[in-house]
Structure formats: structure tokens, C-alpha cells
Amino acid sequence: VFVDLQRPGARTSVADFFYAVARAIVNDAHSHSRLALPSLEREPLSRSPFPTFADWLDERALPALERAGDFNLLICFDEFEWIGRSVDAGHLDERVLDELRHTIQHREPVSMLFAGVQTLEDLGPRWSSYFINVRPLHISHLYPDEAQDLIRYPDPAAGFKLKYADEAVADILASTHCHPYLVQLVCSAVVNLANERR
């Protein structure tokens, strides 16, 4: 499940934050796995966001996933630094961090991935205490042969048919400096263009 925290609507209040998370869970479960999960209603969430979200997750969403099969829930918070900025600005209650920590520690079928450019140390001491069970992973540039494999064989099992000229691969490597996100972005644009042109 992908939650983009750069979207202002996801961080204007605690209720909006939990609604954005729940909506992402419901939408991604449907679009990726064709699972129909119960939605979270906004009105009770706005009255009492913490228990309403916890009850929805524990009593409705996770049991529905369990009934559907062997599913684990991975929630990816992109631009996670916005949580701290929103807490500092008074839009989010710091207890949101408590709820995330509780989920990490006590909801076994749920895993969380926090993606961003800042480290926990950059964000200050309180972050390290909230995310004591989080393992930081630094993602750096790829080696040229790894980037070339990503370009030419993005999913070996899928039988990728688009062929790149050696010069095109060299241009992508030079322009992206083998940064994984930039390589993916350029290749995504190339694949979309190839699909449009058939």
C-alpha cells in the first residue's frame, strides 16, 4: 500500500491522516489483489480518530485480509518527513507517531516502510525513540552493471520484450548517474512511449 505524504490532504489533521492511510489500503487491495475491504467512514473518524482507525484496522480490515488468504499488509509512507513537519506545524498530533510505533510492534501482519531523504538522526531524538524497532536502510546509487540489468531486464520473470540499443543504455546511465529512482523514471517514460507507439 502506497501512502504519499507529500499530498497536503493526507496531513492536515489526524483524521485526514488516518483516512488517507485507510483509503490507500482499501484502494490498493482492490486494484492490486481484487480484494474488497470495508471502507473507513469519515464522520466517526473525525470525532475520535485514534480508536476509530485502530478498531477499523483490527476488527474489519485485517480480518478481511485474513479471510481472503495469506496476505500481509505492507504500508509504504513516501516522504515520511512530512509527518514531523505536520506535527511541528500543529496539523498532526504527535500521538500519530505513537500509533505507528504501536502498529509496528503489535500488529504482526502489518509492516511499514518509511521512505524519505532524511535519516532518523536528521529528524531529531524523538524520532529514534518512536522508531526504535525500525531498521534504516540507506539506498545509494547502483553500480553500472546493476543499472544496466535494471534497464534491460526490469522483471526477468515477465519476459520483457523491449530492446535498448547500447547507446541508449549508455545515455541513461550517464544522465541518471545510476540512481535507482532516476533509472526507473526514465525507463518508465521509455516504456510508456514504446507502448503508445506500439
PDB file of C-alpha atoms in Angstrom:
ATOM      1  CA  VAL A   1       0.000   0.000   0.000  1.00  0.00           C
ATOM      2  CA  PHE A   2       1.444   3.354  -1.041  1.00  0.00           C
ATOM      3  CA  VAL A   3       0.700   6.477   1.023  1.00  0.00           C
ATOM      4  CA  ASP A   4       2.073   9.705  -0.462  1.00  0.00           C
ATOM      5  CA  LEU A   5       2.575  12.092   2.449  1.00  0.00           C
ATOM      6  CA  GLN A   6       3.545  14.910   0.128  1.00  0.00           C
ATOM      7  CA  ARG A   7      -0.176  15.303  -0.609  1.00  0.00           C
ATOM      8  CA  PRO A   8      -1.453  18.017   1.724  1.00  0.00           C
ATOM      9  CA  GLY A   9      -4.789  16.269   2.243  1.00  0.00           C
ATOM     10  CA  ALA A  10      -3.026  13.390   3.985  1.00  0.00           C
ATOM     11  CA  ARG A  11      -1.584  15.547   6.761  1.00  0.00           C
ATOM     12  CA  THR A  12      -3.942  18.413   7.558  1.00  0.00           C
ATOM     13  CA  SER A  13      -5.391  16.641  10.620  1.00  0.00           C
ATOM     14  CA  VAL A  14      -5.164  13.329  12.452  1.00  0.00           C
ATOM     15  CA  ALA A  15      -8.492  12.244  10.951  1.00  0.00           C
ATOM     16  CA  ASP A  16      -7.282  13.139   7.440  1.00  0.00           C
ATOM     17  CA  PHE A  17      -4.032  11.219   8.012  1.00  0.00           C
ATOM     18  CA  PHE A  18      -5.795   8.038   9.111  1.00  0.00           C
ATOM     19  CA  TYR A  19      -8.412   8.435   6.375  1.00  0.00           C
ATOM     20  CA  ALA A  20      -5.636   8.687   3.757  1.00  0.00           C
ATOM     21  CA  VAL A  21      -3.988   5.538   5.137  1.00  0.00           C
ATOM     22  CA  ALA A  22      -7.263   3.602   5.246  1.00  0.00           C
ATOM     23  CA  ARG A  23      -8.274   4.770   1.786  1.00  0.00           C
ATOM     24  CA  ALA A  24      -4.902   3.713   0.371  1.00  0.00           C
ATOM     25  CA  ILE A  25      -5.283   0.284   1.982  1.00  0.00           C
ATOM     26  CA  VAL A  26      -8.778  -0.196   0.541  1.00  0.00           C
ATOM     27  CA  ASN A  27      -7.883   1.145  -2.923  1.00  0.00           C
ATOM     28  CA  ASP A  28      -4.610  -0.750  -3.289  1.00  0.00           C
ATOM     29  CA  ALA A  29      -6.118  -4.005  -2.001  1.00  0.00           C
ATOM     30  CA  HIS A  30      -8.770  -3.681  -4.688  1.00  0.00           C
ATOM     31  CA  SER A  31      -6.555  -2.561  -7.569  1.00  0.00           C
ATOM     32  CA  HIS A  32      -3.659  -4.959  -6.916  1.00  0.00           C
ATOM     33  CA  SER A  33      -5.379  -8.033  -5.485  1.00  0.00           C
ATOM     34  CA  ARG A  34      -9.080  -7.535  -6.299  1.00  0.00           C
ATOM     35  CA  LEU A  35      -9.887  -7.609  -2.605  1.00  0.00           C
ATOM     36  CA  ALA A  36     -12.908  -5.702  -1.366  1.00  0.00           C
ATOM     37  CA  LEU A  37     -12.042  -4.343   2.076  1.00  0.00           C
ATOM     38  CA  PRO A  38     -14.539  -2.408   4.212  1.00  0.00           C
ATOM     39  CA  SER A  39     -14.078   1.327   3.988  1.00  0.00           C
ATOM     40  CA  LEU A  40     -13.489   3.646   6.914  1.00  0.00           C
ATOM     41  CA  GLU A  41     -16.202   6.240   7.381  1.00  0.00           C
ATOM     42  CA  ARG A  42     -15.048   9.856   7.752  1.00  0.00           C
ATOM     43  CA  GLU A  43     -17.648  11.041  10.248  1.00  0.00           C
ATOM     44  CA  PRO A  44     -16.779   8.750  13.200  1.00  0.00           C
ATOM     45  CA  LEU A  45     -13.112   9.175  12.331  1.00  0.00           C
ATOM     46  CA  SER A  46     -13.364  12.948  12.694  1.00  0.00           C
ATOM     47  CA  ARG A  47     -14.946  12.573  16.163  1.00  0.00           C
ATOM     48  CA  SER A  48     -12.426  10.083  17.554  1.00  0.00           C
ATOM     49  CA  PRO A  49      -9.601   9.350  15.097  1.00  0.00           C
ATOM     50  CA  PHE A  50      -7.283   7.111  17.128  1.00  0.00           C
ATOM     51  CA  PRO A  51      -9.712   4.460  18.398  1.00  0.00           C
ATOM     52  CA  THR A  52     -11.809   4.605  15.216  1.00  0.00           C
ATOM     53  CA  PHE A  53      -8.803   3.874  12.999  1.00  0.00           C
ATOM     54  CA  ALA A  54      -7.466   1.180  15.365  1.00  0.00           C
ATOM     55  CA  ASP A  55     -10.873  -0.529  15.544  1.00  0.00           C
ATOM     56  CA  TRP A  56     -11.260  -0.395  11.746  1.00  0.00           C
ATOM     57  CA  LEU A  57      -7.821  -1.903  11.234  1.00  0.00           C
ATOM     58  CA  ASP A  58      -8.104  -4.594  13.934  1.00  0.00           C
ATOM     59  CA  GLU A  59     -11.772  -5.545  13.587  1.00  0.00           C
ATOM     60  CA  ARG A  60     -12.516  -5.000   9.906  1.00  0.00           C
ATOM     61  CA  ALA A  61      -9.529  -4.604   7.549  1.00  0.00           C
ATOM     62  CA  LEU A  62      -7.075  -7.165   8.949  1.00  0.00           C
ATOM     63  CA  PRO A  63      -9.749  -9.879   9.461  1.00  0.00           C
ATOM     64  CA  ALA A  64     -10.915  -9.306   5.858  1.00  0.00           C
ATOM     65  CA  LEU A  65      -7.336  -9.775   4.651  1.00  0.00           C
ATOM     66  CA  GLU A  66      -7.001 -12.913   6.758  1.00  0.00           C
ATOM     67  CA  ARG A  67     -10.216 -14.360   5.329  1.00  0.00           C
ATOM     68  CA  ALA A  68      -9.026 -13.602   1.793  1.00  0.00           C
ATOM     69  CA  GLY A  69      -5.896 -15.711   2.136  1.00  0.00           C
ATOM     70  CA  ASP A  70      -2.283 -15.457   3.099  1.00  0.00           C
ATOM     71  CA  PHE A  71      -1.868 -11.675   2.959  1.00  0.00           C
ATOM     72  CA  ASN A  72       0.458  -9.404   4.868  1.00  0.00           C
ATOM     73  CA  LEU A  73      -0.044  -5.677   4.736  1.00  0.00           C
ATOM     74  CA  LEU A  74       2.979  -3.559   3.764  1.00  0.00           C
ATOM     75  CA  ILE A  75       2.305   0.171   4.068  1.00  0.00           C
ATOM     76  CA  CYS A  76       4.850   2.430   2.379  1.00  0.00           C
ATOM     77  CA  PHE A  77       4.884   6.011   3.618  1.00  0.00           C
ATOM     78  CA  ASP A  78       6.608   8.088   0.960  1.00  0.00           C
ATOM     79  CA  GLU A  79       8.076  11.445   2.032  1.00  0.00           C
ATOM     80  CA  PHE A  80       7.670  10.360   5.662  1.00  0.00           C
ATOM     81  CA  GLU A  81       9.431  13.519   6.883  1.00  0.00           C
ATOM     82  CA  TRP A  82       6.149  15.347   6.309  1.00  0.00           C
ATOM     83  CA  ILE A  83       4.753  13.652   9.411  1.00  0.00           C
ATOM     84  CA  GLY A  84       7.250  15.532  11.580  1.00  0.00           C
ATOM     85  CA  ARG A  85       6.720  18.796   9.736  1.00  0.00           C
ATOM     86  CA  SER A  86       2.970  18.450  10.193  1.00  0.00           C
ATOM     87  CA  VAL A  87       3.394  17.679  13.902  1.00  0.00           C
ATOM     88  CA  ASP A  88       5.644  20.734  14.286  1.00  0.00           C
ATOM     89  CA  ALA A  89       3.098  22.888  12.409  1.00  0.00           C
ATOM     90  CA  GLY A  90       0.295  21.698  14.710  1.00  0.00           C
ATOM     91  CA  HIS A  91      -1.670  19.861  11.994  1.00  0.00           C
ATOM     92  CA  LEU A  92      -0.941  16.382  13.324  1.00  0.00           C
ATOM     93  CA  ASP A  93      -0.878  15.230  16.906  1.00  0.00           C
ATOM     94  CA  GLU A  94       2.399  13.610  17.951  1.00  0.00           C
ATOM     95  CA  ARG A  95       0.332  10.614  19.077  1.00  0.00           C
ATOM     96  CA  VAL A  96       0.243   9.632  15.383  1.00  0.00           C
ATOM     97  CA  LEU A  97       3.846   8.527  15.913  1.00  0.00           C
ATOM     98  CA  ASP A  98       2.723   6.505  18.948  1.00  0.00           C
ATOM     99  CA  GLU A  99       0.089   4.771  16.823  1.00  0.00           C
ATOM    100  CA  LEU A 100       2.625   3.947  14.105  1.00  0.00           C
ATOM    101  CA  ARG A 101       5.036   2.569  16.704  1.00  0.00           C
ATOM    102  CA  HIS A 102       2.251   0.515  18.267  1.00  0.00           C
ATOM    103  CA  THR A 103       1.364  -0.915  14.856  1.00  0.00           C
ATOM    104  CA  ILE A 104       4.991  -1.810  14.139  1.00  0.00           C
ATOM    105  CA  GLN A 105       5.335  -3.566  17.499  1.00  0.00           C
ATOM    106  CA  HIS A 106       1.948  -5.237  17.961  1.00  0.00           C
ATOM    107  CA  ARG A 107       0.221  -5.822  14.623  1.00  0.00           C
ATOM    108  CA  GLU A 108       2.128  -8.786  13.231  1.00  0.00           C
ATOM    109  CA  PRO A 109       0.504  -8.906   9.766  1.00  0.00           C
ATOM    110  CA  VAL A 110       1.356  -5.225   9.206  1.00  0.00           C
ATOM    111  CA  SER A 111       4.777  -3.975   8.119  1.00  0.00           C
ATOM    112  CA  MET A 112       5.715  -0.401   7.399  1.00  0.00           C
ATOM    113  CA  LEU A 113       8.249   1.132   5.075  1.00  0.00           C
ATOM    114  CA  PHE A 114       9.168   4.784   5.595  1.00  0.00           C
ATOM    115  CA  ALA A 115      10.813   6.297   2.523  1.00  0.00           C
ATOM    116  CA  GLY A 116      12.475   9.686   2.540  1.00  0.00           C
ATOM    117  CA  VAL A 117      15.683  11.584   2.075  1.00  0.00           C
ATOM    118  CA  GLN A 118      16.382  12.332   5.746  1.00  0.00           C
ATOM    119  CA  THR A 119      17.686   9.848   8.300  1.00  0.00           C
ATOM    120  CA  LEU A 120      16.120   9.389  11.726  1.00  0.00           C
ATOM    121  CA  GLU A 121      19.138  11.169  13.203  1.00  0.00           C
ATOM    122  CA  ASP A 122      18.496  14.138  10.889  1.00  0.00           C
ATOM    123  CA  LEU A 123      14.941  14.352  12.208  1.00  0.00           C
ATOM    124  CA  GLY A 124      15.940  14.538  15.872  1.00  0.00           C
ATOM    125  CA  PRO A 125      15.997  12.400  19.017  1.00  0.00           C
ATOM    126  CA  ARG A 126      12.250  11.879  19.354  1.00  0.00           C
ATOM    127  CA  TRP A 127      12.140  10.063  16.008  1.00  0.00           C
ATOM    128  CA  SER A 128      14.676   7.486  17.143  1.00  0.00           C
ATOM    129  CA  SER A 129      12.549   6.688  20.197  1.00  0.00           C
ATOM    130  CA  TYR A 130       9.331   6.373  18.184  1.00  0.00           C
ATOM    131  CA  PHE A 131      11.002   4.216  15.566  1.00  0.00           C
ATOM    132  CA  ILE A 132      13.198   2.154  17.856  1.00  0.00           C
ATOM    133  CA  ASN A 133      12.208  -1.059  16.028  1.00  0.00           C
ATOM    134  CA  VAL A 134      12.740   0.406  12.559  1.00  0.00           C
ATOM    135  CA  ARG A 135      15.838  -0.647  10.660  1.00  0.00           C
ATOM    136  CA  PRO A 136      17.267   2.158   8.492  1.00  0.00           C
ATOM    137  CA  LEU A 137      18.405   1.170   5.011  1.00  0.00           C
ATOM    138  CA  HIS A 138      20.468   3.619   3.003  1.00  0.00           C
ATOM    139  CA  ILE A 139      19.796   3.275  -0.711  1.00  0.00           C
ATOM    140  CA  SER A 140      22.546   4.683  -2.842  1.00  0.00           C
ATOM    141  CA  HIS A 141      23.468   4.629  -6.498  1.00  0.00           C
ATOM    142  CA  LEU A 142      23.634   1.341  -8.362  1.00  0.00           C
ATOM    143  CA  TYR A 143      26.799   0.006  -9.910  1.00  0.00           C
ATOM    144  CA  PRO A 144      26.730   0.472 -13.707  1.00  0.00           C
ATOM    145  CA  ASP A 145      26.226  -3.258 -14.372  1.00  0.00           C
ATOM    146  CA  GLU A 146      23.302  -3.331 -11.878  1.00  0.00           C
ATOM    147  CA  ALA A 147      21.718  -0.280 -13.509  1.00  0.00           C
ATOM    148  CA  GLN A 148      22.180  -1.835 -16.945  1.00  0.00           C
ATOM    149  CA  ASP A 149      20.446  -5.026 -15.755  1.00  0.00           C
ATOM    150  CA  LEU A 150      17.591  -2.945 -14.348  1.00  0.00           C
ATOM    151  CA  ILE A 151      17.200  -1.207 -17.718  1.00  0.00           C
ATOM    152  CA  ARG A 152      17.404  -4.309 -19.893  1.00  0.00           C
ATOM    153  CA  TYR A 153      15.713  -6.857 -17.575  1.00  0.00           C
ATOM    154  CA  PRO A 154      13.394  -4.998 -15.161  1.00  0.00           C
ATOM    155  CA  ASP A 155      11.473  -8.181 -14.353  1.00  0.00           C
ATOM    156  CA  PRO A 156      13.209 -11.313 -15.626  1.00  0.00           C
ATOM    157  CA  ALA A 157      10.132 -13.445 -14.968  1.00  0.00           C
ATOM    158  CA  ALA A 158       7.880 -11.209 -17.100  1.00  0.00           C
ATOM    159  CA  GLY A 159       9.647 -11.768 -20.428  1.00  0.00           C
ATOM    160  CA  PHE A 160      10.343  -8.064 -21.028  1.00  0.00           C
ATOM    161  CA  LYS A 161      10.464  -7.592 -24.813  1.00  0.00           C
ATOM    162  CA  LEU A 162      11.698  -4.017 -25.246  1.00  0.00           C
ATOM    163  CA  LYS A 163      15.282  -3.959 -26.512  1.00  0.00           C
ATOM    164  CA  TYR A 164      17.573  -0.992 -25.848  1.00  0.00           C
ATOM    165  CA  ALA A 165      20.436  -0.015 -28.121  1.00  0.00           C
ATOM    166  CA  ASP A 166      23.800   0.060 -26.351  1.00  0.00           C
ATOM    167  CA  GLU A 167      23.970   3.830 -26.946  1.00  0.00           C
ATOM    168  CA  ALA A 168      20.572   4.324 -25.299  1.00  0.00           C
ATOM    169  CA  VAL A 169      21.682   2.355 -22.232  1.00  0.00           C
ATOM    170  CA  ALA A 170      24.885   4.399 -22.042  1.00  0.00           C
ATOM    171  CA  ASP A 171      22.865   7.641 -22.254  1.00  0.00           C
ATOM    172  CA  ILE A 172      20.523   6.507 -19.455  1.00  0.00           C
ATOM    173  CA  LEU A 173      23.468   5.530 -17.251  1.00  0.00           C
ATOM    174  CA  ALA A 174      25.208   8.859 -17.875  1.00  0.00           C
ATOM    175  CA  SER A 175      22.125  11.037 -17.380  1.00  0.00           C
ATOM    176  CA  THR A 176      20.910   9.270 -14.202  1.00  0.00           C
ATOM    177  CA  HIS A 177      24.327   8.573 -12.664  1.00  0.00           C
ATOM    178  CA  CYS A 178      22.885   5.101 -11.915  1.00  0.00           C
ATOM    179  CA  HIS A 179      20.473   6.425  -9.287  1.00  0.00           C
ATOM    180  CA  PRO A 180      17.785   3.698  -8.989  1.00  0.00           C
ATOM    181  CA  TYR A 181      14.823   6.062  -8.858  1.00  0.00           C
ATOM    182  CA  LEU A 182      16.007   8.086 -11.848  1.00  0.00           C
ATOM    183  CA  VAL A 183      16.784   4.947 -13.860  1.00  0.00           C
ATOM    184  CA  GLN A 184      13.293   3.671 -13.116  1.00  0.00           C
ATOM    185  CA  LEU A 185      11.739   7.024 -14.000  1.00  0.00           C
ATOM    186  CA  VAL A 186      13.498   7.286 -17.370  1.00  0.00           C
ATOM    187  CA  CYS A 187      12.756   3.666 -18.249  1.00  0.00           C
ATOM    188  CA  SER A 188       9.123   4.072 -17.263  1.00  0.00           C
ATOM    189  CA  ALA A 189       8.829   7.015 -19.652  1.00  0.00           C
ATOM    190  CA  VAL A 190      10.533   4.998 -22.418  1.00  0.00           C
ATOM    191  CA  VAL A 191       8.210   2.017 -21.879  1.00  0.00           C
ATOM    192  CA  ASN A 192       5.132   4.283 -21.898  1.00  0.00           C
ATOM    193  CA  LEU A 193       6.316   5.872 -25.146  1.00  0.00           C
ATOM    194  CA  ALA A 194       7.002   2.458 -26.696  1.00  0.00           C
ATOM    195  CA  ASN A 195       3.523   1.272 -25.656  1.00  0.00           C
ATOM    196  CA  GLU A 196       1.921   4.368 -27.188  1.00  0.00           C
ATOM    197  CA  ARG A 197       3.782   3.784 -30.451  1.00  0.00           C
ATOM    198  CA  ARG A 198       3.155   0.046 -30.324  1.00  0.00           C
TER     199      ARG A 198
END
